[in-house]
Short mmCIF file of C-alpha atoms in Angstrom, two decimals:
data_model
loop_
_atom_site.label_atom_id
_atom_site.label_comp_id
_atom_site.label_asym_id
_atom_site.label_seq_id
_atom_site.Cartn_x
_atom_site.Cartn_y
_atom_site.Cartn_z
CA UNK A 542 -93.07 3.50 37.74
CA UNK A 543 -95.58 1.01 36.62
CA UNK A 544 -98.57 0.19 37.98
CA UNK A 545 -97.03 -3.57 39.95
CA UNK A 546 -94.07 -0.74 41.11
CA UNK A 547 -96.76 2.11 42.38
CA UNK A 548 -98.41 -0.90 44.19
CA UNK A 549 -95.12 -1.95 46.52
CA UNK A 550 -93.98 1.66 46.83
CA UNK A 551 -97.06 2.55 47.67
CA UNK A 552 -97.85 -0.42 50.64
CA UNK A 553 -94.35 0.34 52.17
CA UNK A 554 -94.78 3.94 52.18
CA UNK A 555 -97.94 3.46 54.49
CA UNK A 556 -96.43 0.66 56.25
CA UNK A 557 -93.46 2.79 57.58
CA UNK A 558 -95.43 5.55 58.23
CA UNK A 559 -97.38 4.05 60.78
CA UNK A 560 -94.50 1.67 61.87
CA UNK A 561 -92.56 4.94 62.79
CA UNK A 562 -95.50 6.95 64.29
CA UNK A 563 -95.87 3.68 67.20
CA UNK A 564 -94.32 3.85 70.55
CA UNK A 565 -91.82 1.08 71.63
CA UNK A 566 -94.35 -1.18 73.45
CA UNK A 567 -96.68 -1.08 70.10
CA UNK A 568 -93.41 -2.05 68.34
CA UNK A 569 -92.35 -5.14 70.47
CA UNK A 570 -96.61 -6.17 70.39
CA UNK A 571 -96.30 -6.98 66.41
CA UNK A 572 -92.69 -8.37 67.05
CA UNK A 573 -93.89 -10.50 69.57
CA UNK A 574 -97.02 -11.25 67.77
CA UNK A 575 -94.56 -12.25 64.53
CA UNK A 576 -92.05 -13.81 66.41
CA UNK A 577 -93.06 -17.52 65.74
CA UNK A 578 -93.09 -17.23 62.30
CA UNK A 579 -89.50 -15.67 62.13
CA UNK A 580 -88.46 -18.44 64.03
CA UNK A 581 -90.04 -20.70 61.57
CA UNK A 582 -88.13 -18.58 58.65
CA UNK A 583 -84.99 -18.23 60.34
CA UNK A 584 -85.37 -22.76 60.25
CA UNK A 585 -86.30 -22.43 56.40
CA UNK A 586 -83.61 -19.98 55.51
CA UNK A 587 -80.97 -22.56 57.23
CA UNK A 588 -82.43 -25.55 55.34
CA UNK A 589 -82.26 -23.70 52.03
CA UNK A 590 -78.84 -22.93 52.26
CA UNK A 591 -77.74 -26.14 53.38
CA UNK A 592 -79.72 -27.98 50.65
CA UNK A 593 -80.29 -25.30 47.74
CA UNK A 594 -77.61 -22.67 48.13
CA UNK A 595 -74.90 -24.31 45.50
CA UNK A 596 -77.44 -25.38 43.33
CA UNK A 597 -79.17 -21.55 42.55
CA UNK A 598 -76.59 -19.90 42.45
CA UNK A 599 -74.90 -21.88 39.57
CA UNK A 600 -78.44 -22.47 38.28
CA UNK A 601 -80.01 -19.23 38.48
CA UNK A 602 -77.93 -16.76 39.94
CA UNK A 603 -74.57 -17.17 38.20
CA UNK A 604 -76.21 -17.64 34.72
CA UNK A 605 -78.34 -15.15 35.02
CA UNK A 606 -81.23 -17.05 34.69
CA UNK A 607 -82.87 -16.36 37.94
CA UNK A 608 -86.52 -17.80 36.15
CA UNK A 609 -88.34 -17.45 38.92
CA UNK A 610 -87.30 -14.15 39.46
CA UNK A 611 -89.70 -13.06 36.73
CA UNK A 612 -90.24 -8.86 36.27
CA UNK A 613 -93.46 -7.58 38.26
CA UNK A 614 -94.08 -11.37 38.93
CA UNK A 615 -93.32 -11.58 42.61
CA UNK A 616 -96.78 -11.91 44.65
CA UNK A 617 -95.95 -9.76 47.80
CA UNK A 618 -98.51 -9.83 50.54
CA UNK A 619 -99.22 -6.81 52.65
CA UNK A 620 -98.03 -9.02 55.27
CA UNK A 621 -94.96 -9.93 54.10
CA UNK A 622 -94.02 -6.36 53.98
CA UNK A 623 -94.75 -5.81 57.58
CA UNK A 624 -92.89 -8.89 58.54
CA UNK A 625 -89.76 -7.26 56.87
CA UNK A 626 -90.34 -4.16 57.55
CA UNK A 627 -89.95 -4.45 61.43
CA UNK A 628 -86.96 -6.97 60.59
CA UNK A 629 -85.27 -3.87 58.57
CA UNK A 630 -83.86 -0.89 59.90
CA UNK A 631 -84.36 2.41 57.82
CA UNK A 632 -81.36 1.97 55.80
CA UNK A 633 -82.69 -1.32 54.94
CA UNK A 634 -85.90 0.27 53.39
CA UNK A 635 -84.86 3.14 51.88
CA UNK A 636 -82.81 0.54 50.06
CA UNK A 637 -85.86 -1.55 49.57
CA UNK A 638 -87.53 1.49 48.02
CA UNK A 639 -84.86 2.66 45.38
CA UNK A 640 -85.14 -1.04 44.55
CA UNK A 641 -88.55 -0.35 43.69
CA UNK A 642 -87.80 2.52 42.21
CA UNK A 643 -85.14 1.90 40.46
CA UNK A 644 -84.89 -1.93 39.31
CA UNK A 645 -80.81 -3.06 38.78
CA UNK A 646 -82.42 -5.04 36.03
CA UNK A 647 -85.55 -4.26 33.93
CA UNK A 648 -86.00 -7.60 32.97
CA UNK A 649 -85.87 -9.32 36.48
CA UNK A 650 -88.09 -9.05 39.89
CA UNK A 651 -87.20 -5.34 40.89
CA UNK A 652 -86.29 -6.71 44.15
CA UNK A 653 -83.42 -8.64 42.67
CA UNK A 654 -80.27 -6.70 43.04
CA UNK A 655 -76.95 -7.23 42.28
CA UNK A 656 -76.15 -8.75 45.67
CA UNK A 657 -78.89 -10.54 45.72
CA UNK A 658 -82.62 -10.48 46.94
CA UNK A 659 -83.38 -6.65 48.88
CA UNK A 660 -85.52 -8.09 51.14
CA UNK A 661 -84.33 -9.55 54.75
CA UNK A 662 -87.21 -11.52 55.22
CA UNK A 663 -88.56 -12.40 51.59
CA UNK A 664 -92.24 -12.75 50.55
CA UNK A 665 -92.92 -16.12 51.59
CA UNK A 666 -94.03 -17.11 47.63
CA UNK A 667 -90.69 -16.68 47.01
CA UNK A 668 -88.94 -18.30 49.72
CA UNK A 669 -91.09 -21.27 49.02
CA UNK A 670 -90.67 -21.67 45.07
CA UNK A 671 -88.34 -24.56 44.27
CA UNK A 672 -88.05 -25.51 40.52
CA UNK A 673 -88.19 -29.03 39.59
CA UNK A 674 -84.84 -28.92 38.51
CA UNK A 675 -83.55 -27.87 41.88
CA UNK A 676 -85.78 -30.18 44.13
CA UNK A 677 -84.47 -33.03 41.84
CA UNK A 678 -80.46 -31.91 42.22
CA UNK A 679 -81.12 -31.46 45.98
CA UNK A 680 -83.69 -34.41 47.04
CA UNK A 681 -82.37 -37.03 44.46
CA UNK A 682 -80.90 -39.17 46.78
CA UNK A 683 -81.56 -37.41 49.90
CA UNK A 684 -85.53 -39.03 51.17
CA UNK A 685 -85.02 -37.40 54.88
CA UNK A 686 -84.66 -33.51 53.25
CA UNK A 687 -87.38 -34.01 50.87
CA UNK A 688 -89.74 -35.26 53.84
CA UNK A 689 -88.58 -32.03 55.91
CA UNK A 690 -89.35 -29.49 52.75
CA UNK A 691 -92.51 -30.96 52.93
CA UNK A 692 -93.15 -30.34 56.52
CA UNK A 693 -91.82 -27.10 56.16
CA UNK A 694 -94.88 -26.33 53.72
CA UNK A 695 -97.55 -27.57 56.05
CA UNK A 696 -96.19 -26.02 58.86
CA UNK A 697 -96.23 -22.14 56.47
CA UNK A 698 -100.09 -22.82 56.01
CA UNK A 699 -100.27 -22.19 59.48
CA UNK A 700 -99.00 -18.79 59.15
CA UNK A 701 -100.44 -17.81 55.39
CA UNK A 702 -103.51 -20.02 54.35
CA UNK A 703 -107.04 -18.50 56.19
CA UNK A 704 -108.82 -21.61 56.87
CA UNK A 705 -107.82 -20.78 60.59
CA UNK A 706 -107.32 -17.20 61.63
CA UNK A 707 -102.99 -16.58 60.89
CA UNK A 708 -100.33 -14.24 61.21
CA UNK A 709 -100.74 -13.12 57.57
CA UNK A 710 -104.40 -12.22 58.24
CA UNK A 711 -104.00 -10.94 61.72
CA UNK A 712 -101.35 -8.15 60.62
CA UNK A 713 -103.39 -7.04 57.66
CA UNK A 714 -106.42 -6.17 59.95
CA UNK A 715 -104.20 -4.31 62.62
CA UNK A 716 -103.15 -1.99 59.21
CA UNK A 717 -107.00 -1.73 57.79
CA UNK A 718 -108.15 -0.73 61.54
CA UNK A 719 -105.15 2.37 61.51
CA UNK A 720 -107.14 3.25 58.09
CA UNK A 721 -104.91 1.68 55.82
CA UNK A 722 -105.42 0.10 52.26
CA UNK A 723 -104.17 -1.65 49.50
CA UNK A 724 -104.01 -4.06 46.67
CA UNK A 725 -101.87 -6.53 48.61
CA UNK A 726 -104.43 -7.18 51.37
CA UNK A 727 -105.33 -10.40 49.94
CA UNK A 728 -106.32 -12.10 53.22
CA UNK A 729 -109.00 -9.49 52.95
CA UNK A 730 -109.20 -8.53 48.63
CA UNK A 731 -108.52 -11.72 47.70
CA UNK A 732 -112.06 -13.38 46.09
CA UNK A 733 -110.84 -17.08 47.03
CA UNK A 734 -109.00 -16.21 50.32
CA UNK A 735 -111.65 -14.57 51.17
CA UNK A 736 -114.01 -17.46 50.95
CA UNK A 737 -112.14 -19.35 52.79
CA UNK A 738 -112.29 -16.94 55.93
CA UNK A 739 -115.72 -16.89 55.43
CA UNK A 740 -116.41 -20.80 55.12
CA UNK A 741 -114.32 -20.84 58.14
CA UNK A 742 -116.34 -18.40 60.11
CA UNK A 743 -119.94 -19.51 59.43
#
């Protein structure tokens, strides 16, 4: 594995180590904690398959394109793979892991398999990447879904961007309090994320 592979295998290793050494009501606390932004996922996930699910697949998928699907390109934070992690059940992420391991194709994301994207819940960078191409096909003539994508990305800044404590921070420190590190922290490894948290806490 290369060094972007070690990284992932590496932050869901620990994060289902500790996920299966907590009881059932430490469980249900991050669930509960998480729960809003799920929701808020489960609303994107609808709109993008409404608006954007023809359009990819012939674009991207189909052709076997898939740009944005780029190899060791995907920015996964540590969050993210909590978020999916206790949205997965262990079949789920031992599948996640020979993705990892072993990528169906060495030239795309090692996430992307042949049925599609491994994840259940994907890293939010990737949910939230529209090409031009796309937004244009799907928002052309269509002012009332072009105003709700754009509400959709103010409303994941409330989950992901540190200029008020979030979710994406909040599950990170839980992990770095049980001893836990890694790369993907970037609420807390980050060098501009981290400013922000600290411009916000002065």
């Amino acid at each position: 594995m290369n060094e972007y592979q070690t990284e992932q295998n590496q932050a869901l290793t620990m994060i289902r180590r500790h996920l299966e050494a907590m009881d059932k009501v430490r469980i249900k606390a991050l669930k509960d904690e998480i729960a809003a932004y799920v929701v808020f996922r489960e609303q994107v996930a609808e709109f993008l398959n409404q608006h954007f699910a023809a359009v990819c697949t012939e674009k991207c998928y189909q052709s076997r394109l898939s740009a944005c699907c780029s190899r060791d390109g995907i920015i996964t934070f540590f969050a993210d793979m909590v978020i999916n992690a206790l949205n997965s059940t262990r079949d789920d992420l031992d599948r996640l892991e020979q993705a990892i391991k072993n990528p169906a194709d060495p030239a795309k994301c090692i996430y992307l398999s042949q049925n599609g994207c491994a994840w259940n819940i994907k890293p939010a960078v990737c949910e939230f990447f529209l090409c031009d191409e796309a937004e244009q096909k799907a928002f052309g003539h269509n002012a009332g879904a072009r105003h709700q994508w754009d509400a959709f990305k103010d409303r994941k800044k409330t989950f992901t961007w540190p200029d008020q404590p979030v979710i994406f921070e909040t599950l990170e420190r839980h992990f770095i309090d049980l001893g836990c590190d890694s790369p993907l922290m970037y609420m807390h490894k980050s060098p501009g994320l981290v400013r922000i948290r600290h411009q916000r806490d002065k």
